[in-house]
mmCIF file of C-alpha atoms in Angstrom:
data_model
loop_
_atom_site.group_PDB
_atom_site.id
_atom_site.type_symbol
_atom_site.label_atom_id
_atom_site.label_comp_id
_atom_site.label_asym_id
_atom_site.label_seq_id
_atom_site.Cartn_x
_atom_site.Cartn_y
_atom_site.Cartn_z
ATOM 1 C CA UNK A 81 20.395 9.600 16.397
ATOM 2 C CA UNK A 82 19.123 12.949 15.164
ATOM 3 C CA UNK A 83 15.759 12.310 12.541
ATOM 4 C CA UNK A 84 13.714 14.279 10.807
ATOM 5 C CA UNK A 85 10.511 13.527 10.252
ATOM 6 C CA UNK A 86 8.796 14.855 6.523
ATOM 7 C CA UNK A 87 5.108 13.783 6.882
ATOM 8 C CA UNK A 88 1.770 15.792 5.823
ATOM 9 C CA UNK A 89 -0.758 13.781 7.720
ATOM 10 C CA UNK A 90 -1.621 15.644 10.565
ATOM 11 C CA UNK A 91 -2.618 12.490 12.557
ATOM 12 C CA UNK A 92 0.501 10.305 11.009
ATOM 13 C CA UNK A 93 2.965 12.763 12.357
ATOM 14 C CA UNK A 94 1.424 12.819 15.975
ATOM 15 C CA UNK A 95 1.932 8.895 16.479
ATOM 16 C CA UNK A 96 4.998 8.706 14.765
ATOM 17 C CA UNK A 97 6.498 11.951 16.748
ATOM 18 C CA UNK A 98 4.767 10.373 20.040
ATOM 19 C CA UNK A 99 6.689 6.819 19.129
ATOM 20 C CA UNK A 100 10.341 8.319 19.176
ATOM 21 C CA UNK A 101 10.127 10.285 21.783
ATOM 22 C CA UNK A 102 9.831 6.938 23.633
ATOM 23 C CA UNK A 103 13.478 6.087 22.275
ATOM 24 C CA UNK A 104 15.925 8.159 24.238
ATOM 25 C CA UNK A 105 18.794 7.211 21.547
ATOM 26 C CA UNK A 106 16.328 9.699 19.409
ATOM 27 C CA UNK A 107 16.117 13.329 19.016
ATOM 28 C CA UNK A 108 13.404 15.104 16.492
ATOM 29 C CA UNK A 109 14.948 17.621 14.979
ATOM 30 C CA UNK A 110 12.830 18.915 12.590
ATOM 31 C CA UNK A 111 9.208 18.234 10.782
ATOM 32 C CA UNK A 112 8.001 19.297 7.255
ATOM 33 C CA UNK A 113 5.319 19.095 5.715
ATOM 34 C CA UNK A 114 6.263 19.346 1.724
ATOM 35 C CA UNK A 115 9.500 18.935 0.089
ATOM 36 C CA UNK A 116 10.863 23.038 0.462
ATOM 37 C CA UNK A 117 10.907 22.516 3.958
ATOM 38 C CA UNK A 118 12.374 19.547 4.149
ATOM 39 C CA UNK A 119 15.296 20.868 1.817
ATOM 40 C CA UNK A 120 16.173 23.779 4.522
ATOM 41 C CA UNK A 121 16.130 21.634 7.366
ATOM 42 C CA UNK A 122 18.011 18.797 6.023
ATOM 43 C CA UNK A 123 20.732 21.654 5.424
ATOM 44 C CA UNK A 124 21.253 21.754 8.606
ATOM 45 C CA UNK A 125 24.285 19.598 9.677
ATOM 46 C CA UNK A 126 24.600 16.530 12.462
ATOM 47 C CA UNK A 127 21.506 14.494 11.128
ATOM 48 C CA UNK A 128 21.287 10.990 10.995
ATOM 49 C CA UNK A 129 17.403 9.893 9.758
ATOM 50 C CA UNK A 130 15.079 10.802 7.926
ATOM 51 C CA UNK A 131 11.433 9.340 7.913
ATOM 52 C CA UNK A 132 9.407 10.254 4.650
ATOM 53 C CA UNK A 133 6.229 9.573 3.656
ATOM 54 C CA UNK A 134 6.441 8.520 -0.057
ATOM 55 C CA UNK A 135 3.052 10.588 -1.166
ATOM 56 C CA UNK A 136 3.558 14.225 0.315
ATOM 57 C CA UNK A 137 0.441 16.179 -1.233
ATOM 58 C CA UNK A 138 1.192 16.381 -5.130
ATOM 59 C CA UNK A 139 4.582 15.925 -4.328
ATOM 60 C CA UNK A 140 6.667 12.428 -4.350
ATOM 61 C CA UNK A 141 9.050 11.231 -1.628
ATOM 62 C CA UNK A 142 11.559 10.149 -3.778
ATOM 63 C CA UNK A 143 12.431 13.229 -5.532
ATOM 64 C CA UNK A 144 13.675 14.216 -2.078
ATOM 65 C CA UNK A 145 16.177 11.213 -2.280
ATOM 66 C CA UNK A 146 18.424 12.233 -4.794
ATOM 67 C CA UNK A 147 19.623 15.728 -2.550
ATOM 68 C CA UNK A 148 20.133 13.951 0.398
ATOM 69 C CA UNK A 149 23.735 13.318 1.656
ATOM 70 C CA UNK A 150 24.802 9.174 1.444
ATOM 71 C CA UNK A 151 25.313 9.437 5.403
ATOM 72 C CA UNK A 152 21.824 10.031 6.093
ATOM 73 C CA UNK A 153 19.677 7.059 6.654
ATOM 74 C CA UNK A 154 16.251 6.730 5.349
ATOM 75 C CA UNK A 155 13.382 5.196 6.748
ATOM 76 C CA UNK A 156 10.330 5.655 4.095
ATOM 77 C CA UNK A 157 6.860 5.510 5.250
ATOM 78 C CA UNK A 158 3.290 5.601 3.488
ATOM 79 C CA UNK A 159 0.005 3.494 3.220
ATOM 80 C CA UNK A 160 0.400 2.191 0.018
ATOM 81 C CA UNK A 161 2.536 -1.345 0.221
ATOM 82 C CA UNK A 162 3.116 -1.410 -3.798
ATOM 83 C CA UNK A 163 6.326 1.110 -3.624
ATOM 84 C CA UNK A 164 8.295 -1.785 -1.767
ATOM 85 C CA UNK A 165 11.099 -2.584 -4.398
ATOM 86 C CA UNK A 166 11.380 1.234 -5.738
ATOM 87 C CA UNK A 167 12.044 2.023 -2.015
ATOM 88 C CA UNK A 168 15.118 -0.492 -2.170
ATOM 89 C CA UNK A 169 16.049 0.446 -5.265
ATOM 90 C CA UNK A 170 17.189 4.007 -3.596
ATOM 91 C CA UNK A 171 18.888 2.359 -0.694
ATOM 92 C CA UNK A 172 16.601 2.983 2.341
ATOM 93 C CA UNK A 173 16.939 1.691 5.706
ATOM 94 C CA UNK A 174 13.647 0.319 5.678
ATOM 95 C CA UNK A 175 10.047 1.146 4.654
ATOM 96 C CA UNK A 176 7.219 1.250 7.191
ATOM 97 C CA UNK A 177 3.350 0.844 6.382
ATOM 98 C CA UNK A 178 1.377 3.064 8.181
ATOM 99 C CA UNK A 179 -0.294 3.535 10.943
ATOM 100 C CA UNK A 180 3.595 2.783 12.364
ATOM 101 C CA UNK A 181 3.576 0.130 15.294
ATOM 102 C CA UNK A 182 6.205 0.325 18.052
ATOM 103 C CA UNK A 183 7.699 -3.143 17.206
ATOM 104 C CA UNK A 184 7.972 -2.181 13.918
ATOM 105 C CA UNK A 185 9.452 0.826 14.586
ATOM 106 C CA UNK A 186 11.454 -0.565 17.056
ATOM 107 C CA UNK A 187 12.866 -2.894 14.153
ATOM 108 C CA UNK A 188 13.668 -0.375 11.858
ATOM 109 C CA UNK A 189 15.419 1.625 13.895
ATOM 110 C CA UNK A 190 17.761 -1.409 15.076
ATOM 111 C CA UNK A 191 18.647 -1.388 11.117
ATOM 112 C CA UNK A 192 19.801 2.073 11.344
ATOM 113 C CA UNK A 193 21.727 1.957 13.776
ATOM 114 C CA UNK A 194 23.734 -1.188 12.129
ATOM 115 C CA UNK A 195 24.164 1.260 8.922
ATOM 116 C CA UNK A 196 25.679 4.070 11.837
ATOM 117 C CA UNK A 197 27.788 1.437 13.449
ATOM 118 C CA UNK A 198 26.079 2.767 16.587
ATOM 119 C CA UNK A 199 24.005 0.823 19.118
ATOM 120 C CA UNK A 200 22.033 3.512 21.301
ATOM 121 C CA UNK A 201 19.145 1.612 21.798
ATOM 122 C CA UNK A 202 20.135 -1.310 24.886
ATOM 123 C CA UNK A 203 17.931 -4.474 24.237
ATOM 124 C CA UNK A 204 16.873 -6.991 26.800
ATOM 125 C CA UNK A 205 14.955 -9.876 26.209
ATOM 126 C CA UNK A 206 11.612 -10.846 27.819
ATOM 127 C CA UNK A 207 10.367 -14.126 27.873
ATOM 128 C CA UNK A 208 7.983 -16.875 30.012
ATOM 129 C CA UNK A 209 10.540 -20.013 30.549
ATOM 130 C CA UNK A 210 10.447 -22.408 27.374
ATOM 131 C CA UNK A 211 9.047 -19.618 25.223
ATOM 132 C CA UNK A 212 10.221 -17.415 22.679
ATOM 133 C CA UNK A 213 12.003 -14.066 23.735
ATOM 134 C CA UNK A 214 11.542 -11.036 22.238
ATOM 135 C CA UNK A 215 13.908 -8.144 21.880
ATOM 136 C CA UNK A 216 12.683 -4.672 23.856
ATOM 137 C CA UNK A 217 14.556 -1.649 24.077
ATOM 138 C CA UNK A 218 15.258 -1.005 27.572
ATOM 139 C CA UNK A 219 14.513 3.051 26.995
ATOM 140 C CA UNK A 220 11.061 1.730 26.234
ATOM 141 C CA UNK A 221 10.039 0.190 29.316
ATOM 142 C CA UNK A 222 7.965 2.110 31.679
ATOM 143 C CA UNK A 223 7.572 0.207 34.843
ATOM 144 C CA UNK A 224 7.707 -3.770 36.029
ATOM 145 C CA UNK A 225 4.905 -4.786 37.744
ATOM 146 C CA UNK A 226 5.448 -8.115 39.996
ATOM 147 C CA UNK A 227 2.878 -10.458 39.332
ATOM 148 C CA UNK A 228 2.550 -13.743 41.429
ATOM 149 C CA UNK A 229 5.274 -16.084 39.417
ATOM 150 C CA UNK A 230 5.705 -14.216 36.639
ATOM 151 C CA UNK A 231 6.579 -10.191 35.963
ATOM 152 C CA UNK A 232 5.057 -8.211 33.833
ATOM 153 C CA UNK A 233 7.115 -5.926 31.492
ATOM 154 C CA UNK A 234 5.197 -2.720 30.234
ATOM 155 C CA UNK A 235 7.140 -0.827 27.196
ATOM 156 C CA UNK A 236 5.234 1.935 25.720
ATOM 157 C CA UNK A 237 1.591 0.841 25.084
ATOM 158 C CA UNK A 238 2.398 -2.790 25.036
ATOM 159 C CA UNK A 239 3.107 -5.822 27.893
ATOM 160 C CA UNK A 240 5.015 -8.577 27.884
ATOM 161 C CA UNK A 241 5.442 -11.259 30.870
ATOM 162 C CA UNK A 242 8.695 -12.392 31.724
ATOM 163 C CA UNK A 243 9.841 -15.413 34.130
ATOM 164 C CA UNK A 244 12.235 -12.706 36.432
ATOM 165 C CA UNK A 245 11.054 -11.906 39.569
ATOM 166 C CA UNK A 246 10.797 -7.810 40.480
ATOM 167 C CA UNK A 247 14.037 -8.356 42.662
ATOM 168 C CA UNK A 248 15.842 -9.385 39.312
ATOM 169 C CA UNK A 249 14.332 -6.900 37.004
ATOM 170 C CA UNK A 250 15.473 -4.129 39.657
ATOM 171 C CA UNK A 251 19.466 -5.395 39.894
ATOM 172 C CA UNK A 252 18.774 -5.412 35.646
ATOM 173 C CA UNK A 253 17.583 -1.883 35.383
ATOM 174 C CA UNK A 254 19.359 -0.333 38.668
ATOM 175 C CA UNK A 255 21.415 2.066 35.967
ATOM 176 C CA UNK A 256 18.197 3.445 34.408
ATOM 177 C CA UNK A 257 16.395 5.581 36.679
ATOM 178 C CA UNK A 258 13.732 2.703 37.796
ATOM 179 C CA UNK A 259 12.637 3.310 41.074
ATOM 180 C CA UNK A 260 10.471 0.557 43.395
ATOM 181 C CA UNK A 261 7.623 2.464 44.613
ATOM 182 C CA UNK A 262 6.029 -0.350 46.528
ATOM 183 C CA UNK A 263 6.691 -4.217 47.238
ATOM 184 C CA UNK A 264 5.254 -5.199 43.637
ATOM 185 C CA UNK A 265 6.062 -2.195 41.177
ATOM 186 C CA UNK A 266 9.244 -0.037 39.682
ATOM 187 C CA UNK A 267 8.698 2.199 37.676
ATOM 188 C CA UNK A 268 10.560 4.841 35.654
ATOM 189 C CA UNK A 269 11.356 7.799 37.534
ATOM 190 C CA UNK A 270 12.498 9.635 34.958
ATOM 191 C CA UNK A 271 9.030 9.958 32.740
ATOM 192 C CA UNK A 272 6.680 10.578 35.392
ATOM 193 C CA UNK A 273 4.847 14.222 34.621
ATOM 194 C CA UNK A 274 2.241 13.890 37.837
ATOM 195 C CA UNK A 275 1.468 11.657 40.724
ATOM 196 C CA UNK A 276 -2.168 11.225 41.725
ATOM 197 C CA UNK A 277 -2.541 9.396 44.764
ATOM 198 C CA UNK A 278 -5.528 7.161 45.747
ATOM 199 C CA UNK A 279 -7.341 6.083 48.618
#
């Protein structure tokens, strides 16, 4: 999916921004910071999200809403939880409190991509035997660290331990660029900037 982000926090937009580019079904298009902008680049054809914060300066999210194409898919965001049922009452995807979490985000984009009829994001699920699973995006995961029964699962800045040994995780993720870099970790080849070696 193709998203633009309108956000005037300095500090919002970073984690946000730094979030999606953990989603490889995700492209950032464009940012704004006010409304103008926003118009031009949502001009542009092809995209499929928008994230907006609902309080942009003086300005107000939702008089943004009633330009925007019915194709496009809005994900609202803001720090204020009272805006809720307005939000639904124009038809978003979903609204996000800030600061945005991964699983959150995670969620909302899921929703999304129902509304597209598209599944980019491939979702496994983690779990220690006899406990609850939870859904992670494959494109998420970082590396799989054996660890004496159990793995553990590291996606993004969070870790979850799962009852699969590495052998299993590495049949599971042999189409996604992991690589096994020693008898207890893979890891994904494909977002390493720099190696540092030790000892």
């Amino acid at each position: 999916m193709r998203a633009v982000i309108v956000e005037d926090s300095a500090e919002d937009l970073l984690n946000l921004s730094a979030l999606l580019r953990r989603c490889h079904g995700v492209e950032i298009v464009g940012t704004a910071v006010n409304l103008q902008d926003a118009r031009k680049i949502l001009a542009e054809p092809g995209i499929d999200l928008l994230f907006l914060d609902i309080q942009i300066g003086r300005e107000i999210g939702f008089d943004l809403l009633r330009d925007l194409p019915s194709q496009l898919h809005v994900i609202l965001t803001t720090v204020h939880r009272q805006y809720g049922e307005p939000a639904f009452d124009h038809d978003v995807t979903d609204y996000l409190v800030k600061p945005v979490t991964e699983d959150r985000l995670l969620r909302a984009l899921s929703r999304a991509e129902k509304k597209c009829g598209d599944d980019r994001l491939h979702r496994i699920a983690v779990h220690r035997s006899g406990s609850a699973r939870q859904m992670i995006a494959i494109e998420t995961i970082l590396a799989v660290v054996g660890d004496d029964k159990y793995s553990r699962v590291i996606s993004g800045s969070l870790e979850y331990q799962d009852y699969r040994s590495l052998r299993d995780w590495h049949a599971l993720l042999r189409d996604w660029h992991f690589e096994r870099i020693d008898r207890s970790t893979l890891i994904r080849a494909d977002r390493i900037l720099a190696l540092r070696p030790f000892g």
